[in-house]
PDB file of C-alpha atoms in Angstrom:
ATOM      1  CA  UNK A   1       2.055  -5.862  13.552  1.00  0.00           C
ATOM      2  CA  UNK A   2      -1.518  -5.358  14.811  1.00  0.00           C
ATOM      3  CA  UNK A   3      -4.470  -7.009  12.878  1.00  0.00           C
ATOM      4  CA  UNK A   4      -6.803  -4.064  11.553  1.00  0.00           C
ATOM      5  CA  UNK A   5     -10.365  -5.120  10.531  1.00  0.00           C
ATOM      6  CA  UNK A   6     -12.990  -2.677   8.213  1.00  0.00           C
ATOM      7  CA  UNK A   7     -16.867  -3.751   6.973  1.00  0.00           C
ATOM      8  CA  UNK A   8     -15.343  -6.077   4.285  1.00  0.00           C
ATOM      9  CA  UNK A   9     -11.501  -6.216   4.892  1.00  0.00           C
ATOM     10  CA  UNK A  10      -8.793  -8.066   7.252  1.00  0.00           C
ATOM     11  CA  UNK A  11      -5.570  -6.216   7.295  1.00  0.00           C
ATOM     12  CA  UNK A  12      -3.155  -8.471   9.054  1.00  0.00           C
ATOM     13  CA  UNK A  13       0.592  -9.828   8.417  1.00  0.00           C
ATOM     14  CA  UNK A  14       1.224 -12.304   5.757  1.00  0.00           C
ATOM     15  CA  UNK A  15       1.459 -16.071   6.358  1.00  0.00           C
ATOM     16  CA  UNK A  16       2.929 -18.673   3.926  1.00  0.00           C
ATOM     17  CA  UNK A  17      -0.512 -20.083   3.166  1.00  0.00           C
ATOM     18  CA  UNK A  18      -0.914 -17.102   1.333  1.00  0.00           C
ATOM     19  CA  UNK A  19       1.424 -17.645  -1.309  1.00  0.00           C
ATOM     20  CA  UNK A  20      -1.409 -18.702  -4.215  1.00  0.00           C
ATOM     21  CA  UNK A  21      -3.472 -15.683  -3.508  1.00  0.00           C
ATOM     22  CA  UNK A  22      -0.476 -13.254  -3.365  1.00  0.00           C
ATOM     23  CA  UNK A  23       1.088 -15.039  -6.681  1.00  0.00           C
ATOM     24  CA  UNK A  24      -2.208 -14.529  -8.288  1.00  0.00           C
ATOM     25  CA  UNK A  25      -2.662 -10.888  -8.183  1.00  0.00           C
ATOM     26  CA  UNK A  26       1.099  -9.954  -8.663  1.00  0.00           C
ATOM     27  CA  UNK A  27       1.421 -12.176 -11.903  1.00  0.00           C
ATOM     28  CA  UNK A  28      -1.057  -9.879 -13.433  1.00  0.00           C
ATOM     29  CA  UNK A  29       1.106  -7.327 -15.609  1.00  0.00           C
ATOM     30  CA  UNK A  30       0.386  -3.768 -14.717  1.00  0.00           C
ATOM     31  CA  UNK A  31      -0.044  -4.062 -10.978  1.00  0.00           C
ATOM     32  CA  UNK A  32       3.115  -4.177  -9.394  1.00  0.00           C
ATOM     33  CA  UNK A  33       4.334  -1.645 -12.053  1.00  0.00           C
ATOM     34  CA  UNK A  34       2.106   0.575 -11.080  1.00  0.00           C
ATOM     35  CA  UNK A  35       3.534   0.170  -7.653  1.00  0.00           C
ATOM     36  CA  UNK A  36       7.303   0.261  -8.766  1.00  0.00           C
ATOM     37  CA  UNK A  37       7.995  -3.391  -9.239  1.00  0.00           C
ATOM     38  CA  UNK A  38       7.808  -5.960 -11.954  1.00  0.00           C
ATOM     39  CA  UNK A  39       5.065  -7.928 -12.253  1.00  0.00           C
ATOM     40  CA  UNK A  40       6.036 -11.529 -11.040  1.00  0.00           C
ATOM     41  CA  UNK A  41       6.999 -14.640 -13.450  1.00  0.00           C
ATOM     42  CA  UNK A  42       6.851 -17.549 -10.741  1.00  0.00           C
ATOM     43  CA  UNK A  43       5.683 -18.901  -8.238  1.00  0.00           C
ATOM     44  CA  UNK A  44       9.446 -19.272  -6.827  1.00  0.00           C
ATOM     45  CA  UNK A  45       9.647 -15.321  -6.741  1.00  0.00           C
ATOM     46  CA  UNK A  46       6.366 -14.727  -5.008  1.00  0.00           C
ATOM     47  CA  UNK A  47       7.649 -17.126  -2.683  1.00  0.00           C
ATOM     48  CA  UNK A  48      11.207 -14.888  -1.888  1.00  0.00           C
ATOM     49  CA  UNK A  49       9.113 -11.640  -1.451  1.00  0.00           C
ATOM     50  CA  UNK A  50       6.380 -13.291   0.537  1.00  0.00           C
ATOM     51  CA  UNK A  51       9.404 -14.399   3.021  1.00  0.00           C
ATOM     52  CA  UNK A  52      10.504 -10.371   2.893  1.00  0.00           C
ATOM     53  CA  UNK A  53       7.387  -9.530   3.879  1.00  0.00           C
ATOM     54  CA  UNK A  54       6.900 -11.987   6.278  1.00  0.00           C
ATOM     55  CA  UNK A  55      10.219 -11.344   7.922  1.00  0.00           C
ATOM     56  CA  UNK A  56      10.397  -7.567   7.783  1.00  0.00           C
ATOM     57  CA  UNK A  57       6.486  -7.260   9.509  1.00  0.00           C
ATOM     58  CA  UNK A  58       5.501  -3.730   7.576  1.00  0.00           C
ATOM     59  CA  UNK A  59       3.087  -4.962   4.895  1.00  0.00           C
ATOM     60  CA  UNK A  60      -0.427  -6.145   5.480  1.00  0.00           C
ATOM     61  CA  UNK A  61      -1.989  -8.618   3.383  1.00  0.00           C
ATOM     62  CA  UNK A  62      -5.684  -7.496   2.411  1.00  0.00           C
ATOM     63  CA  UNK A  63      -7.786 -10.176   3.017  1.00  0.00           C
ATOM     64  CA  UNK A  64     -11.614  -9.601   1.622  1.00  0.00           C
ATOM     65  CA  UNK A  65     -13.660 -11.071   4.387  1.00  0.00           C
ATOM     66  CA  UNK A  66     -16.384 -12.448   1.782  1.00  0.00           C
ATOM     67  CA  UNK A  67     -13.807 -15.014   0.170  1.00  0.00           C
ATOM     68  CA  UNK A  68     -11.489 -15.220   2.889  1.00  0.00           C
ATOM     69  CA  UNK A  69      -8.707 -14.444  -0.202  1.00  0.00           C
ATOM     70  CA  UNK A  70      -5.615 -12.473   0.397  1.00  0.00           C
ATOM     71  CA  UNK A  71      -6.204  -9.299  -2.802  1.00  0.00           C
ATOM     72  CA  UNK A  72      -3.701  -7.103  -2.303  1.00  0.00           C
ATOM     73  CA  UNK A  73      -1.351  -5.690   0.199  1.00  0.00           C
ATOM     74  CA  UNK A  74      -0.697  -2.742   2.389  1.00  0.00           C
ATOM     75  CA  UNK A  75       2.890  -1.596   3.358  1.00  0.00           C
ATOM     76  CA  UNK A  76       3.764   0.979   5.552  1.00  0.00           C
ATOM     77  CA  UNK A  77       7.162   1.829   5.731  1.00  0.00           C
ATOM     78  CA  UNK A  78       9.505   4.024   7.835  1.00  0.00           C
ATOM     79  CA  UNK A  79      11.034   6.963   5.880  1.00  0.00           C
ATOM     80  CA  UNK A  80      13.463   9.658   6.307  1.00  0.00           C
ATOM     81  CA  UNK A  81      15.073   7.716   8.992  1.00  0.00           C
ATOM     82  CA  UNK A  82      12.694   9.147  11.100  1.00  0.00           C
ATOM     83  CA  UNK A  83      10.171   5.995  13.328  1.00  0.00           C
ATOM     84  CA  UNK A  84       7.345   8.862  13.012  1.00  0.00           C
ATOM     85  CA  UNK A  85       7.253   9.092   9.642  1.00  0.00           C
ATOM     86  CA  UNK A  86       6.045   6.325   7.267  1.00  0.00           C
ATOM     87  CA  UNK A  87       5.315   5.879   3.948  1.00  0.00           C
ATOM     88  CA  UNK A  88       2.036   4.593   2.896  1.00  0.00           C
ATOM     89  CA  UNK A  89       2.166   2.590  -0.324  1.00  0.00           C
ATOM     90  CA  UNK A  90      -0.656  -0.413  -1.594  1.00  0.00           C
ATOM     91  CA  UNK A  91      -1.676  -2.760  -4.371  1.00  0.00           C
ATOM     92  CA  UNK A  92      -4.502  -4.140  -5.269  1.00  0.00           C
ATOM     93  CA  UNK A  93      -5.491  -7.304  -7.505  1.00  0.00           C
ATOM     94  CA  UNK A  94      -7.319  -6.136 -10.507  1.00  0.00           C
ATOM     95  CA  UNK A  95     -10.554  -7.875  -9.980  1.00  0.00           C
ATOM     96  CA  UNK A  96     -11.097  -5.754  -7.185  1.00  0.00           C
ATOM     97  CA  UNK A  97     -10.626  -2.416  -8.772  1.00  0.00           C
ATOM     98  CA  UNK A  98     -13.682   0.325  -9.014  1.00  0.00           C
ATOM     99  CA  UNK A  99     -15.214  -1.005  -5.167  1.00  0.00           C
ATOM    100  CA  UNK A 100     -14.126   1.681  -3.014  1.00  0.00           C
ATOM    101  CA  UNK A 101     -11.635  -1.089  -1.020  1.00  0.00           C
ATOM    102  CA  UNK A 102      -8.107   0.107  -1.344  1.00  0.00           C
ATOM    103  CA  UNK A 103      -9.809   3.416   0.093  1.00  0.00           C
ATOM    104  CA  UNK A 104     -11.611   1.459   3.228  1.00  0.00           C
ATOM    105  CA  UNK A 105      -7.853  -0.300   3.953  1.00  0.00           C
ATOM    106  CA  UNK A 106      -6.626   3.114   3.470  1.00  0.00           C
ATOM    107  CA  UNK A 107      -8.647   4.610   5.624  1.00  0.00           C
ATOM    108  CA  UNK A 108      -8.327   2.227   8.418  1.00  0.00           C
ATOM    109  CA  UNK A 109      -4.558   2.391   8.226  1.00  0.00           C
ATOM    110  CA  UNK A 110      -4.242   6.122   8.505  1.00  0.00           C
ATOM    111  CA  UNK A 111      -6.614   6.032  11.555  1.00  0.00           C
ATOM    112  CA  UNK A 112      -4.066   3.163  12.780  1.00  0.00           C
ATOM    113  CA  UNK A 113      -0.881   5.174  11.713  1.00  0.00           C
ATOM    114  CA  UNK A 114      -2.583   8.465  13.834  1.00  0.00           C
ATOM    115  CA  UNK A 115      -4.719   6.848  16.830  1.00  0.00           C
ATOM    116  CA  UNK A 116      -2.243   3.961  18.016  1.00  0.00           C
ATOM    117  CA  UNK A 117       0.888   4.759  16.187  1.00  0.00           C
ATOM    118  CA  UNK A 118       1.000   7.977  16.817  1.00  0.00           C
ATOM    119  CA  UNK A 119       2.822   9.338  13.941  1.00  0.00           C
ATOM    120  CA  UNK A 120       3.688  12.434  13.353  1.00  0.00           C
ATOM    121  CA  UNK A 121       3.501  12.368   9.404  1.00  0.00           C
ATOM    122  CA  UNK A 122       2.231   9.984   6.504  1.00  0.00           C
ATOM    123  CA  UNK A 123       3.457   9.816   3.534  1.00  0.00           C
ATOM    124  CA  UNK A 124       1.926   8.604   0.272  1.00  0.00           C
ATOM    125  CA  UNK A 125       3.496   9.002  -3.819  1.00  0.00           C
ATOM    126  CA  UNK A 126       1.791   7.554  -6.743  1.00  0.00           C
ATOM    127  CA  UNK A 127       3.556   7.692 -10.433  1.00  0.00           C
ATOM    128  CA  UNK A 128       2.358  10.556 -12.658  1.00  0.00           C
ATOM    129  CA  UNK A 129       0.193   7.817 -15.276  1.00  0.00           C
ATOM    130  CA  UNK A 130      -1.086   5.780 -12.062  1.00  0.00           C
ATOM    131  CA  UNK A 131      -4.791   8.027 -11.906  1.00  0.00           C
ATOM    132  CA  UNK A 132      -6.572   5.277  -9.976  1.00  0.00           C
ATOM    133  CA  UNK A 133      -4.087   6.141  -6.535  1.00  0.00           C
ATOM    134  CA  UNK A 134      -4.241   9.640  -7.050  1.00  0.00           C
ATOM    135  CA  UNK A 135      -7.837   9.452  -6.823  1.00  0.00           C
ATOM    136  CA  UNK A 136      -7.578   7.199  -3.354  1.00  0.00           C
ATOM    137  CA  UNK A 137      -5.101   9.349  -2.163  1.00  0.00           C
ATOM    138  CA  UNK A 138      -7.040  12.726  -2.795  1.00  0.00           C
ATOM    139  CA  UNK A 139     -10.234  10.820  -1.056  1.00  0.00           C
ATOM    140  CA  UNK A 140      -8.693   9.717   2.016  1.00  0.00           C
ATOM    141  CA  UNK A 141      -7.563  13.327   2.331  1.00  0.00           C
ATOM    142  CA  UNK A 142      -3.210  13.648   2.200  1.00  0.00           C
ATOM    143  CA  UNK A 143      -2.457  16.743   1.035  1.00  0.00           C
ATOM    144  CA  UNK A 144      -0.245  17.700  -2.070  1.00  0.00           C
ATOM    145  CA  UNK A 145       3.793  18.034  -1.167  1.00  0.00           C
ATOM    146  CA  UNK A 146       5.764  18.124  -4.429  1.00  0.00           C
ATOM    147  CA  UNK A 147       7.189  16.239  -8.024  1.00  0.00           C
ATOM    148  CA  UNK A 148      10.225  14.816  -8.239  1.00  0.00           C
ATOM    149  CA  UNK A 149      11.937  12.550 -11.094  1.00  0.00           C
ATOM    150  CA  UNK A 150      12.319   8.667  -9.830  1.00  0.00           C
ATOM    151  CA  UNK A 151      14.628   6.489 -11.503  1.00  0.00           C
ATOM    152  CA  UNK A 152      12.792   2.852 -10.791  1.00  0.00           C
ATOM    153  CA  UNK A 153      15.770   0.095 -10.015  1.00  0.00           C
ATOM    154  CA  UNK A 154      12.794  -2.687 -10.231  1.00  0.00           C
ATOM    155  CA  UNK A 155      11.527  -1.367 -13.575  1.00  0.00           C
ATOM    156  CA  UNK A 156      15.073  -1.610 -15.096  1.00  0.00           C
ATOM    157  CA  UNK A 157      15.535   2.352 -13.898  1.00  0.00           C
ATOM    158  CA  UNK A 158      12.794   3.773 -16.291  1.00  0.00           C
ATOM    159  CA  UNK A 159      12.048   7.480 -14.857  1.00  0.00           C
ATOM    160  CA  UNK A 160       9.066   8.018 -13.458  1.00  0.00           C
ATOM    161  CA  UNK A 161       7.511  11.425 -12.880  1.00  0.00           C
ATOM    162  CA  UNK A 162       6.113  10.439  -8.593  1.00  0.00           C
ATOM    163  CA  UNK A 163       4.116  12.993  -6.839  1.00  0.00           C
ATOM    164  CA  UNK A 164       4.609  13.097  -2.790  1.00  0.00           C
ATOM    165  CA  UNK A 165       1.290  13.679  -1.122  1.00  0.00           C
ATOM    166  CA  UNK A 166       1.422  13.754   2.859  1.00  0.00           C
ATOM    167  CA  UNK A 167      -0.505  14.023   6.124  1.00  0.00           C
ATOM    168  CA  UNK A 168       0.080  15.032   9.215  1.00  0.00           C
ATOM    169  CA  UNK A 169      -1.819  14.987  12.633  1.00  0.00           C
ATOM    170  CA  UNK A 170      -3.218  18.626  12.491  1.00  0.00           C
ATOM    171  CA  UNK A 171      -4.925  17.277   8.682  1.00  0.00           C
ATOM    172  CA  UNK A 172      -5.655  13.698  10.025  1.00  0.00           C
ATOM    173  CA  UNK A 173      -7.604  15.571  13.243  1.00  0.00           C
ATOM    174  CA  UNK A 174      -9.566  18.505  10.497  1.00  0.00           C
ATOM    175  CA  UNK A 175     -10.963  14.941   9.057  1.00  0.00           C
ATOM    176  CA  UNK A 176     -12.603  14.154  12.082  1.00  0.00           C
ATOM    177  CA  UNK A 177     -14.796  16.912  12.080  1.00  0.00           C
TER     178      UNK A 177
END
């Protein structure tokens, strides 16, 4: 996993140092719900998914350059089977909402997914309620796919209404006009 750097933002892979900052922002009811997983209850469990994501090497810990503080996380994972096609999905700590960053990681990560990468398709799906990633999705340009009905294993399998956005490298190159 390549390091990815913006104005105010470090994109890299996770370390175990980062285990306070992570454990901070996914206590927090309400953000990892809004990403399809409960919010966490220890320390202990940040721990286990920190070692997932540390082991697995497809989600980028947001570190804000002022603080040097790991905020949120950015994980882009294969889907359909398919190496060319990956699905774009991100949380954020709620102190940082409403300051334009998850759209400056996103942005640098679709130029990464379509410049170096190479993919032929990106993906990204945000729950029906979840307004705040509709709006970063919209701005960094994916286009509108389709609905479908998700069961949620995470969230005890509470339905959730997800709509599929995507981009591809014909919409990715239009943006660089």
């Amino acid at each position: 996993m390549k390091t990815l750097e913006t104005k105010r933002l470090i994109l890299r892979p996770f370390k175990i140092e980062d285990l306070d900052d992570f454990y901070e922002y996914a206590k927090v009811e309400g953000v990892g719900e809004k990403a399809g997983w409960k919010h966490h209850t220890s320390k202990t469990e940040s721990n286990i998914i920190l070692q997932e994501f540390i082991s697995k090497d497809d989600v980028y810990a947001i570190e804000y350059k002022e603080n040097g503080k790991v905020i949120g996380s950015v994980g882009l994972h294969v889907i359909n089977n398919n190496p060319l096609e990956r699905e774009l999905g991100y949380v954020l700590s709620k102190d940082y909402h409403n300051q334009g960053i998850m759209s400056e990681a996103t942005k640098e990560v679709i130029r990464y997914c379509f410049e170096e990468l190479e993919l032929d398709k990106l993906w990204c799906m945000h729950f029906e309620e979840n307004l705040i990633s509709k709006r970063i999705i919209l701005k960094n340009g994916f286009k509108f796919n389709h609905i479908f009905m998700k069961d949620i294993e995470a969230l005890d399998y509470k339905r959730f209404k997800v709509y599929a956005y995507y981009m591809d490298k014909d919409i990715y190159a239009s943006r660089l006009d």
